[in-house]
CSV table of C-alpha atoms in Angstrom, one decimal:
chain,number,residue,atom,x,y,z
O,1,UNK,CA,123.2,108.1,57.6
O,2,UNK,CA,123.7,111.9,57.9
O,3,UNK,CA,121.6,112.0,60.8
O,4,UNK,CA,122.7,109.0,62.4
O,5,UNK,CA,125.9,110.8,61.8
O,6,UNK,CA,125.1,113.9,63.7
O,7,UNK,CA,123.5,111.9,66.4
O,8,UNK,CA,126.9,110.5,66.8
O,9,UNK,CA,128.7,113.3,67.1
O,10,UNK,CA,126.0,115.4,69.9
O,11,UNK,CA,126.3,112.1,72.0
O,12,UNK,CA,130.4,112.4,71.9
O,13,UNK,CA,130.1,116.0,72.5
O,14,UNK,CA,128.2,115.5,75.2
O,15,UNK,CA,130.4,112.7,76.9
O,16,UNK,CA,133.3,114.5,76.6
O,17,UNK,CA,131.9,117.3,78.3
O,18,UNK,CA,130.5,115.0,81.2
O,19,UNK,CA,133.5,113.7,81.5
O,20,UNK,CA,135.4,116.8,81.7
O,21,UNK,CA,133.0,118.0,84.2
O,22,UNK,CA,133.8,114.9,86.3
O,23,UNK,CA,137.5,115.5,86.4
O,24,UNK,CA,137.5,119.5,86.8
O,25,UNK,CA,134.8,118.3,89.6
O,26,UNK,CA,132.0,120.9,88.6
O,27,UNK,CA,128.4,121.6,89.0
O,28,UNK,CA,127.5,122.3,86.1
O,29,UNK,CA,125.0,121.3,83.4
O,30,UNK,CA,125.8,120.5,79.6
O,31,UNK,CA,122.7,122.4,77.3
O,32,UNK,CA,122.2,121.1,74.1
O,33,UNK,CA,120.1,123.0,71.1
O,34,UNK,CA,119.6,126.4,70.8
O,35,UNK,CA,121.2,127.9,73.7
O,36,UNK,CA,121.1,131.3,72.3
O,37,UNK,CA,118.3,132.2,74.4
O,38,UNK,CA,119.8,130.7,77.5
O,39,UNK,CA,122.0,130.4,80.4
O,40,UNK,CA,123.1,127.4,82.4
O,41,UNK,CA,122.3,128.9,85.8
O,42,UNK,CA,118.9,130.6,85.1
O,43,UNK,CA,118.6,127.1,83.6
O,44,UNK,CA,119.4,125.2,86.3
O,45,UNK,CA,117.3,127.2,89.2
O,46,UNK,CA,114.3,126.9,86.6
O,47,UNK,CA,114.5,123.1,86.8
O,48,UNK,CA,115.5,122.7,90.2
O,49,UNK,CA,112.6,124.8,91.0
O,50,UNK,CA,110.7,122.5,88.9
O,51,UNK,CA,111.9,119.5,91.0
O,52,UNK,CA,110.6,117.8,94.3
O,53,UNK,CA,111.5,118.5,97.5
O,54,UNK,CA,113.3,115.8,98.3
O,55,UNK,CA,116.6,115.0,101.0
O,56,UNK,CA,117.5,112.0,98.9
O,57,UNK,CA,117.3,112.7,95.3
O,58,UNK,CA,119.5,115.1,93.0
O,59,UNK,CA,116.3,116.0,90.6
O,60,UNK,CA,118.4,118.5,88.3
O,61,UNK,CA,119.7,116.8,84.7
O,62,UNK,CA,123.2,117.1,83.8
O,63,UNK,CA,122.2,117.3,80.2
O,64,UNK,CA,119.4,119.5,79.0
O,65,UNK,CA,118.0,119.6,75.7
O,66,UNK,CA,117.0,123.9,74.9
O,67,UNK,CA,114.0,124.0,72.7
O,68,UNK,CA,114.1,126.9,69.9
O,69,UNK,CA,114.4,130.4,71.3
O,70,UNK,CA,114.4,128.5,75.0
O,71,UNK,CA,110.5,128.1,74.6
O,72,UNK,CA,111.2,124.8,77.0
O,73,UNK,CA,113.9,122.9,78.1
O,74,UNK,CA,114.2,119.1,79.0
O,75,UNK,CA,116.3,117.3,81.1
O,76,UNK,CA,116.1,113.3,81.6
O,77,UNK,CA,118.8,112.5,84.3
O,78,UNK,CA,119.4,110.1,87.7
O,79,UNK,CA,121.7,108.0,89.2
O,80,UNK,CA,122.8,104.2,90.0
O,81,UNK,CA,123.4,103.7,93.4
O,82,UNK,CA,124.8,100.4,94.7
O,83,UNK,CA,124.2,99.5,97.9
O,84,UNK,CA,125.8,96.5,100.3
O,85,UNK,CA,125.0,96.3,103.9
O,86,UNK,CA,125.5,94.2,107.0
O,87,UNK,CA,122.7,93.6,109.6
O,88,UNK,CA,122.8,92.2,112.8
O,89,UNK,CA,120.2,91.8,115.7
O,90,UNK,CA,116.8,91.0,114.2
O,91,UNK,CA,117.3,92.2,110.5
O,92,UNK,CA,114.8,93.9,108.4
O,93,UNK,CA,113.2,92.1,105.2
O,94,UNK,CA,114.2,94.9,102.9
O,95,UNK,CA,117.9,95.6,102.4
O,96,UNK,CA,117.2,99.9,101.0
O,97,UNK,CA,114.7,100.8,103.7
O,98,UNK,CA,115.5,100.5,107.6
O,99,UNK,CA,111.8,100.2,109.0
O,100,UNK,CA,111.8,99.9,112.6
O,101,UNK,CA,108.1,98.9,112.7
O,102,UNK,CA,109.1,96.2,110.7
O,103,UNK,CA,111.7,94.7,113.0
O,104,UNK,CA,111.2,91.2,113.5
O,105,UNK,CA,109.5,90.3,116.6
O,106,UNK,CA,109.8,86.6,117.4
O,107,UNK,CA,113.4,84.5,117.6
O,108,UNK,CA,116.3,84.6,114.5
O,109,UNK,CA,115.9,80.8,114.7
O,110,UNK,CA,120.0,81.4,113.1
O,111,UNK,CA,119.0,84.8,110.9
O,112,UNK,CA,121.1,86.4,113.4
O,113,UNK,CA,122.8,88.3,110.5
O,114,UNK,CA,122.5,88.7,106.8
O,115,UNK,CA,124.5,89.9,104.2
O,116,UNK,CA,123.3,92.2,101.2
O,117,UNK,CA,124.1,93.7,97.9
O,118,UNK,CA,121.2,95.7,96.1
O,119,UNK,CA,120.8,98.5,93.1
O,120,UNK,CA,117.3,99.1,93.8
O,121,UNK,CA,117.7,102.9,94.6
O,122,UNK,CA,118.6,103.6,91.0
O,123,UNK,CA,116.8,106.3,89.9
O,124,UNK,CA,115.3,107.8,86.6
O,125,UNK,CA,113.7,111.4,86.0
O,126,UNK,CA,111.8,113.5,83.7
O,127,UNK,CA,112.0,116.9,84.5
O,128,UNK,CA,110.4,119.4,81.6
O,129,UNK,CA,109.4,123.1,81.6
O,130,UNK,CA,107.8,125.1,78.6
O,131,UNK,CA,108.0,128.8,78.2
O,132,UNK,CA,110.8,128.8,81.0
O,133,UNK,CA,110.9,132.3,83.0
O,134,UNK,CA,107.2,133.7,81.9
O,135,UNK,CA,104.2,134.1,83.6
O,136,UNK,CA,102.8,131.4,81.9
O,137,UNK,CA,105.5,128.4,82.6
O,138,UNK,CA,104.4,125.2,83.2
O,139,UNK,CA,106.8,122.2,84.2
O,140,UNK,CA,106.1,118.4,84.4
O,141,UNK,CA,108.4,115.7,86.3
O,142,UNK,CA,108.0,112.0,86.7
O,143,UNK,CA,110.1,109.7,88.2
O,144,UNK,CA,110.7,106.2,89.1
O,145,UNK,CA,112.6,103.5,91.1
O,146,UNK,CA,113.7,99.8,91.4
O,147,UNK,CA,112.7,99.6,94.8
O,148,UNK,CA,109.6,96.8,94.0
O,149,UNK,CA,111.8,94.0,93.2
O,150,UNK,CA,113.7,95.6,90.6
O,151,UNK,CA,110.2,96.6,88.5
O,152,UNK,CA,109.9,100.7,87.8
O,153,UNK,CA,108.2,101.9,90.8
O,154,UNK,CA,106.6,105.5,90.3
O,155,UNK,CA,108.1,108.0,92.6
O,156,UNK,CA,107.0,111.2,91.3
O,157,UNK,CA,104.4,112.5,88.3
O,158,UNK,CA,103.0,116.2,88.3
O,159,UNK,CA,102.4,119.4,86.6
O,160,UNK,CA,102.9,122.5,88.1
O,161,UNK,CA,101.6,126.1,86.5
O,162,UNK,CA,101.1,128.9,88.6
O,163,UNK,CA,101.5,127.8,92.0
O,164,UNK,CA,99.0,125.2,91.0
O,165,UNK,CA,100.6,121.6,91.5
O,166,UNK,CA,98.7,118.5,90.3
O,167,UNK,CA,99.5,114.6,90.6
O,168,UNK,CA,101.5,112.8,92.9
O,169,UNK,CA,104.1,113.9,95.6
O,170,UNK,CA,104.9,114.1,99.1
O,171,UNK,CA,101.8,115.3,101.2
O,172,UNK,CA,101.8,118.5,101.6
O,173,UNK,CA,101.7,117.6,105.2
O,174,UNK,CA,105.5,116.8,104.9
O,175,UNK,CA,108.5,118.8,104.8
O,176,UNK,CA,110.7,116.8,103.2
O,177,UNK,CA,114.0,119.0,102.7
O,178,UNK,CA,114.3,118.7,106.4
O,179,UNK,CA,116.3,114.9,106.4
O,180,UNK,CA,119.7,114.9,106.3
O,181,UNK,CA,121.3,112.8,103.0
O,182,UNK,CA,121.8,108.8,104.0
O,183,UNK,CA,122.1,105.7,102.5
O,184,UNK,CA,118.9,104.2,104.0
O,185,UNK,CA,116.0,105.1,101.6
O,186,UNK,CA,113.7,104.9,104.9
O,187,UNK,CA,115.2,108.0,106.9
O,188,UNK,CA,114.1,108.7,110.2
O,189,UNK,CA,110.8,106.5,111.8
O,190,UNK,CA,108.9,109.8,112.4
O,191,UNK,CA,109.5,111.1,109.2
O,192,UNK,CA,106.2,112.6,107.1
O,193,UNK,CA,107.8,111.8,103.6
O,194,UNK,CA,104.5,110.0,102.1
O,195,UNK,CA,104.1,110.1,98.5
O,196,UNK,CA,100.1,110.5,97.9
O,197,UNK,CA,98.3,111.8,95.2
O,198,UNK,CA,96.7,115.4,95.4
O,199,UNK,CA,96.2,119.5,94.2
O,200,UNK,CA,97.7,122.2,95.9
O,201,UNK,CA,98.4,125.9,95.4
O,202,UNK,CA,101.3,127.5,96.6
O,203,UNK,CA,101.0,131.2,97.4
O,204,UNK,CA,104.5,132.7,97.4
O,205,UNK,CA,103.9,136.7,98.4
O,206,UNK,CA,107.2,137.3,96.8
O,207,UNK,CA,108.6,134.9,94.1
O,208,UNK,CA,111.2,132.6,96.1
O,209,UNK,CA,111.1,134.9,99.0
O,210,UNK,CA,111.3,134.5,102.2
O,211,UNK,CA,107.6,133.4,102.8
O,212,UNK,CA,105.1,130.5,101.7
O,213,UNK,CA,101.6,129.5,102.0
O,214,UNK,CA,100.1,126.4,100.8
O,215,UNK,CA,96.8,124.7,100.7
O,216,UNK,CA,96.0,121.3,99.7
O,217,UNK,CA,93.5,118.3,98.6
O,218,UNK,CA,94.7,115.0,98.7
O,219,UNK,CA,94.0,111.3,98.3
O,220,UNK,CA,93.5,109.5,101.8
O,221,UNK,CA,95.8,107.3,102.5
O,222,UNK,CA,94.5,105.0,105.4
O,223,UNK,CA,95.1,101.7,107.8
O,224,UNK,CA,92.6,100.5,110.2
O,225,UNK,CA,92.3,97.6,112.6
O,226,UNK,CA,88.6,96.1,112.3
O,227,UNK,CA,86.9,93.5,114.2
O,228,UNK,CA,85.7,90.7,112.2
O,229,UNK,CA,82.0,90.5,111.7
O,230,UNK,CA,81.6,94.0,113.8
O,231,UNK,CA,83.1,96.8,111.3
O,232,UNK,CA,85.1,97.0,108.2
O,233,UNK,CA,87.1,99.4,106.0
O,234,UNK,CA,85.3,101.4,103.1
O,235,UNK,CA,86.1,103.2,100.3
O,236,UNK,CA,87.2,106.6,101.8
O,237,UNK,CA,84.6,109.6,100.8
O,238,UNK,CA,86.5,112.6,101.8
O,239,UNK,CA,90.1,114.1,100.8
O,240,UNK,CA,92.7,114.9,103.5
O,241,UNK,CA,93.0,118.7,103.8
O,242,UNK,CA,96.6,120.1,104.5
O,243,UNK,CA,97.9,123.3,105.2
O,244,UNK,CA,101.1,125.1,105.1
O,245,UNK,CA,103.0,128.0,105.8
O,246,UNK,CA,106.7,128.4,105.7
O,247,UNK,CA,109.3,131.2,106.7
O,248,UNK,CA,112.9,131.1,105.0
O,249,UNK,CA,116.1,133.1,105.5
O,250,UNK,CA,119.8,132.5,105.3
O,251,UNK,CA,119.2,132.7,101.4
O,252,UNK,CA,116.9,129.5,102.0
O,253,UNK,CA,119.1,127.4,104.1
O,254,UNK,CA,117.1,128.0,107.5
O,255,UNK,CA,113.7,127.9,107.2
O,256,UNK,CA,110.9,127.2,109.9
O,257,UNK,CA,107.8,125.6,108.7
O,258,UNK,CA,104.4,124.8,110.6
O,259,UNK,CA,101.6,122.2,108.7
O,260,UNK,CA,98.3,121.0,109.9
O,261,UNK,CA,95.9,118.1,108.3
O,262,UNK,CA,92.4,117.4,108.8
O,263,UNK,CA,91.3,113.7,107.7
O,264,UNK,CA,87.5,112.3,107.4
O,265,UNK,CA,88.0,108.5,108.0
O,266,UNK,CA,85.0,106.3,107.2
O,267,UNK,CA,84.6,103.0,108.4
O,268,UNK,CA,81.0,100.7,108.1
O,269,UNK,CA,79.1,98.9,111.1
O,270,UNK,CA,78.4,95.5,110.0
O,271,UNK,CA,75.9,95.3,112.8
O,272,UNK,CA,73.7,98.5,112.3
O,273,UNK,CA,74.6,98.2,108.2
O,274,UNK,CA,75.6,101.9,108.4
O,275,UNK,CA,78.8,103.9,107.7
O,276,UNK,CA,80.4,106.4,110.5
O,277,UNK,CA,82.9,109.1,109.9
O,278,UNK,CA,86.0,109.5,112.5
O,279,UNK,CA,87.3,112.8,112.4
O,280,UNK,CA,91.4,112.9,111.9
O,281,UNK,CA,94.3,115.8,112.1
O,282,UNK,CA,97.7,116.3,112.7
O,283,UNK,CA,100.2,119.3,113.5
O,284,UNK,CA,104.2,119.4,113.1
O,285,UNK,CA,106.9,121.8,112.8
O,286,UNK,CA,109.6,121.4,111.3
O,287,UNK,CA,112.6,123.3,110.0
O,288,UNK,CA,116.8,124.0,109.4
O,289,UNK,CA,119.3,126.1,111.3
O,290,UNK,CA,122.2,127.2,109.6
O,291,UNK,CA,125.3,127.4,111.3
O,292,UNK,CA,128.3,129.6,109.8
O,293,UNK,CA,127.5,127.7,106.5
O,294,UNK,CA,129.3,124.3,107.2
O,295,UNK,CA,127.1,123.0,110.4
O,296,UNK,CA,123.0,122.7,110.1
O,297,UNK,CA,120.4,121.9,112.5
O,298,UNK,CA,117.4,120.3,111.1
O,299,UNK,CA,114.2,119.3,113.3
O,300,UNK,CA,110.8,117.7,113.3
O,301,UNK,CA,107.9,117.0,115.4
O,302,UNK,CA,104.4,116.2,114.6
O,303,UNK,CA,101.3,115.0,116.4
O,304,UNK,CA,97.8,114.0,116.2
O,305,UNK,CA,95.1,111.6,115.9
O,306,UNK,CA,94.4,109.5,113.0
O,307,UNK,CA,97.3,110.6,110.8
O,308,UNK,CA,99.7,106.8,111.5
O,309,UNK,CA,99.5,106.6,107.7
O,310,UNK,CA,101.0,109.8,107.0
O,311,UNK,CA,103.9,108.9,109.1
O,312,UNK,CA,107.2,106.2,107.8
O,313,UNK,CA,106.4,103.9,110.5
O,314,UNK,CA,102.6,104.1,111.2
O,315,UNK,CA,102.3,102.7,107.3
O,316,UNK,CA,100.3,99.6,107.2
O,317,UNK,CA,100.4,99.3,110.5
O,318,UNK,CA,96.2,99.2,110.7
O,319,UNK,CA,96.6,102.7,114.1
O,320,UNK,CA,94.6,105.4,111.8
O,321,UNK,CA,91.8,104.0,113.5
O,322,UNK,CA,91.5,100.8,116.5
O,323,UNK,CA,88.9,99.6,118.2
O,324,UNK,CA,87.0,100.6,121.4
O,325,UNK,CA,87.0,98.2,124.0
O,326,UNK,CA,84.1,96.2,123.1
O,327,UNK,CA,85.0,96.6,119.9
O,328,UNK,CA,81.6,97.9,117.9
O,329,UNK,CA,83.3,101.3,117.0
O,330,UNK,CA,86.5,102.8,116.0
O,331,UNK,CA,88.4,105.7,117.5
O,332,UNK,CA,91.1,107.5,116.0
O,333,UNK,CA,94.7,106.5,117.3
O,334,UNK,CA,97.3,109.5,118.8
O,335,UNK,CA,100.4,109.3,117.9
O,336,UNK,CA,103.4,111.3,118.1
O,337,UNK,CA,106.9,111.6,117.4
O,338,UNK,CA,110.0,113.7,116.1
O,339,UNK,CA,113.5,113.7,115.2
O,340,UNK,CA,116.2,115.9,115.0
O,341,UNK,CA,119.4,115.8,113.1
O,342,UNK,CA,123.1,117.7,112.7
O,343,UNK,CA,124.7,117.7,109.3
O,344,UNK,CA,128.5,119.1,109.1
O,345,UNK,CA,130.0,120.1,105.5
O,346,UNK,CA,134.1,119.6,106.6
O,347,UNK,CA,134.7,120.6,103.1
O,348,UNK,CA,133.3,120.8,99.5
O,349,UNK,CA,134.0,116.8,99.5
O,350,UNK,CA,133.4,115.4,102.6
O,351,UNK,CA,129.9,115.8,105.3
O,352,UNK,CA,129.1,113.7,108.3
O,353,UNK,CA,125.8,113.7,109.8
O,354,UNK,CA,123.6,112.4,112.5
O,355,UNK,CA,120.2,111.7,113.5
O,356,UNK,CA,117.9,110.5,116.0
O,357,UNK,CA,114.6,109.8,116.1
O,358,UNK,CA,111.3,108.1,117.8
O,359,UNK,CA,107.6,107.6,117.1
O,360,UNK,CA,104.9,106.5,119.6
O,361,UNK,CA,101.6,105.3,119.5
O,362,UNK,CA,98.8,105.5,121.9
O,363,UNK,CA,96.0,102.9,120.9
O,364,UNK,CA,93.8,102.2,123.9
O,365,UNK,CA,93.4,98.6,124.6
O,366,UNK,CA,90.7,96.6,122.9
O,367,UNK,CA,90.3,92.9,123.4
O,368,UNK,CA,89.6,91.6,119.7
O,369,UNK,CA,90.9,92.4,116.4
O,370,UNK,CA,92.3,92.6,113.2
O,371,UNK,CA,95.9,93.2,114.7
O,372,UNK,CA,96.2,92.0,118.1
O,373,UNK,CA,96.5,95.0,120.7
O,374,UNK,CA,99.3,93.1,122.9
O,375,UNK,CA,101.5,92.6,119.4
O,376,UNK,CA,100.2,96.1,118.3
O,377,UNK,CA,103.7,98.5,117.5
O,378,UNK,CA,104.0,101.0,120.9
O,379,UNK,CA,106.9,103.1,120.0
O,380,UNK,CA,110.6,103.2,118.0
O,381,UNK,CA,114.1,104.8,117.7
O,382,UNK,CA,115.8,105.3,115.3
O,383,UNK,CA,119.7,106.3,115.6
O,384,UNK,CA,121.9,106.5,112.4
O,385,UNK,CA,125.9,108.2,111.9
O,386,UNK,CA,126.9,108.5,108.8
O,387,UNK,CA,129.6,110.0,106.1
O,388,UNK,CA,129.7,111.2,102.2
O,389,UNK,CA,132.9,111.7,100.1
O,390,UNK,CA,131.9,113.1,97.0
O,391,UNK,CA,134.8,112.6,94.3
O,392,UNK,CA,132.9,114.2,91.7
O,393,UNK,CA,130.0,116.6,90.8
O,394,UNK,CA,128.7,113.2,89.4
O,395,UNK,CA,130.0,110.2,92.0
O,396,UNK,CA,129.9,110.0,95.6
O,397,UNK,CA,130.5,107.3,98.5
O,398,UNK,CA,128.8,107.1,101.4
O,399,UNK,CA,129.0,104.8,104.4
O,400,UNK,CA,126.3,104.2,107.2
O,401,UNK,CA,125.5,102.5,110.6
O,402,UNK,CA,122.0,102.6,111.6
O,403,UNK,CA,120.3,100.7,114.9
O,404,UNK,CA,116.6,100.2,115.6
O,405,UNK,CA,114.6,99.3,118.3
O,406,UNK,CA,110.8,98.4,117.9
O,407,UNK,CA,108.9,97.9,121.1
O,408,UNK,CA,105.1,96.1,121.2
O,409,UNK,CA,102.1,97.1,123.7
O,410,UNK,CA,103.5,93.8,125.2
O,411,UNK,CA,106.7,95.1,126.4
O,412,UNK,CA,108.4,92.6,123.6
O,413,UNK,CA,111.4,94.4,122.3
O,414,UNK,CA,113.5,93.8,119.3
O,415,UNK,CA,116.6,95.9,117.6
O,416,UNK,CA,118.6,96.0,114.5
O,417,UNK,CA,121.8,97.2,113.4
O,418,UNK,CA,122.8,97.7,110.0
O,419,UNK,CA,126.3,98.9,108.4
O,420,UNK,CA,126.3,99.6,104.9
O,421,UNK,CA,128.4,101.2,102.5
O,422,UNK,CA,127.1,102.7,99.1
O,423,UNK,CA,128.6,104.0,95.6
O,424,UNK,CA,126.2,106.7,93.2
O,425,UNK,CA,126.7,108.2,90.0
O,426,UNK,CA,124.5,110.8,89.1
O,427,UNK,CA,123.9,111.9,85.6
């Protein structure tokens, strides 16, 4: 009972704090335990440092649990985001993510417009670190989502020690501080945001200086279009290769990044019984420019061949590699694309921001098929406007209007618009 007791009484402590944090409107964090060895902020940049790289998702705890002497601190945090939206034009399947390549194509038949309430952006993270602020700390951080139907969907899970990051994240490829905050989960059609599995080492001349060098193996992620009876998919033998190397200044809040990939794709020959290797890479710079603190500039463009998977709207979408015109081999597919975006603070409440982007494809034509060429996904835009109010360190509004337009090799043309409006308290 005792302990029960004193349970009690750290979890009323701790709401009463919280709460008094969300009317005083701070950014703080609460720490529980031995906090003797401690401070809030180092604590805070230790776990933020910790954290993914990620426009969308606040990855530091408001409550951290100090182990004894600060040997490691633990924070399990998140937020509950509701979500209701409006589309009209040829609306998308899922109500969180605003795919263009998934546009509907043929007639409404009376789905003109839908209506839609969803909490599937809720959010839940682990985010660890033992012997905080030595040579020898080593953090953890999973995460998850309700994005599959309202099932936990992994988001995140790696350790990092050293510079050395194992398990699954965004490819190294991307650069995914570079989107602006929205309601859509999706973001922009170009964007490189792909979780995958992989090891990298980050080489940082200068502890969270200006400069950054990274190198990377990681799990390939792959779509291709096969002709039936001619050539197939296979396991993939080789890991995709990224670099990266990154300049900051502004205290971090410009920054000008450059990435490159190199991809072995395997495929098999049904008619010679033997396996063929297509040779894929990519390129893309991306950054931020900061603007008398309030307005920022952020920016992306990549290109390549063989690298649709790696890219929001080339997933699934079978253009790693297509087939030649008689269809007995596959080539890798270019593709290319970018987007840029303007985010203005007006004041410590209240941002507005904008983006626009588009992705192309350039699969040659090929008369047979897995995915036909003619209904094969050409190119999309992607426009969105949007504004936050945030009315606490812990809850914030935003509203959204997105449109869409996906176009086929056919000339066929479909758009979407969405308006949505969304309510999130982090914790």
């Amino acid at each position: 009972m005792k302990k029960l007791f004193l349970i009690f009484l750290i979890l009323v402590s701790i709401g009463i704090q919280t709460m008094a944090n969300i009317f005083n409107g701070k950014d703080e964090i609460t720490l529980v335990g031995d906090r003797m060895e401690v401070d809030s902020t180092k604590v805070y940049d230790i776990l933020l440092h910790n954290a993914p790289e990620d426009f969308q998702e606040p990855n530091v705890p408001s409550v951290v649990i100090v182990g004894k002497k600060g040997k490691f601190i633990f924070g399990v945090g998140g937020y509950v985001k509701a979500v209701a939206g409006w589309d009209f034009g040829h609306p998308i399947e899922s109500t969180d993510e605003f795919i263009t390549s998934e546009i509907p194509m043929g007639p409404t038949d009376g789905d003109g417009s839908r209506f839609s309430i969803s909490g599937k952006q809720t959010h839940l993270f682990l985010n660890f670190v033992a012997l905080p602020g030595t040579g020898n700390e080593i953090g953890a951080f999973v995460s998850a989502n309700l994005l599959d139907d309202y099932k936990p969907t992994l988001q995140f899970a790696y350790l990092k020690y050293r510079g050395l990051q194992a398990g699954f994240d965004y490819t190294l490829f991307s650069d995914p501080a570079c989107g602006v905050r929205a309601v859509d989960y999706e973001g922009p059609c170009s964007f490189t945001a792909i979780p995958v599995a992989g090891i990298s080492y980050l080489w940082e001349p200068k502890p969270h200086g200006r400069w950054e060098l990274a190198l990377g193996i990681e799990l390939p992620q792959s779509s291709f279009t096969t002709v039936e009876g001619k050539n197939k998919w296979v396991y993939q033998r080789f890991p995709d290769i990224p670099l990266a190397a990154k300049y900051a200044w502004a205290e971090g809040n410009s920054w000008v990044r450059l990435s490159s990939i190199l991809r072995t794709l395997t495929y098999r020959n049904l008619e010679t019984n033997v396996n063929h290797n297509r040779f894929g890479y990519g390129f893309q710079l991306s950054g931020a420019v900061n603007f008398l603190e309030k307005l920022t500039f952020f920016y992306e463009g990549v290109w390549g061949k063989g690298i649709a998977s790696l890219i929001q709207d080339g997933v699934d979408q079978g253009l790693d590699l297509a087939p030649t015109y008689n269809g007995n081999s596959l080539s890798p597919v270019m593709v290319g694309g970018g987007f840029c975006s303007l985010q203005y603070n007006i004041s410590d409440r209240f941002s507005v921001s904008a983006t626009y982007s588009q992705f192309r494809t350039y699969a040659q034509r090929y008369n047979e098929g897995s995915n036909p060429w003619d209904e094969q996904y050409k190119y999309g835009q992607y426009v969105s406007s949007n504004i936050f109010y945030k009315a606490s360190s812990f809850f914030e509004i935003g509203f959204e209007y997105i449109w869409g337009r996906r176009v086929n090799y056919d000339s066929l043309k479909c758009a979407d618009n969405r308006v949505q409006l969304a309510f999130q308290l982090s914790f």
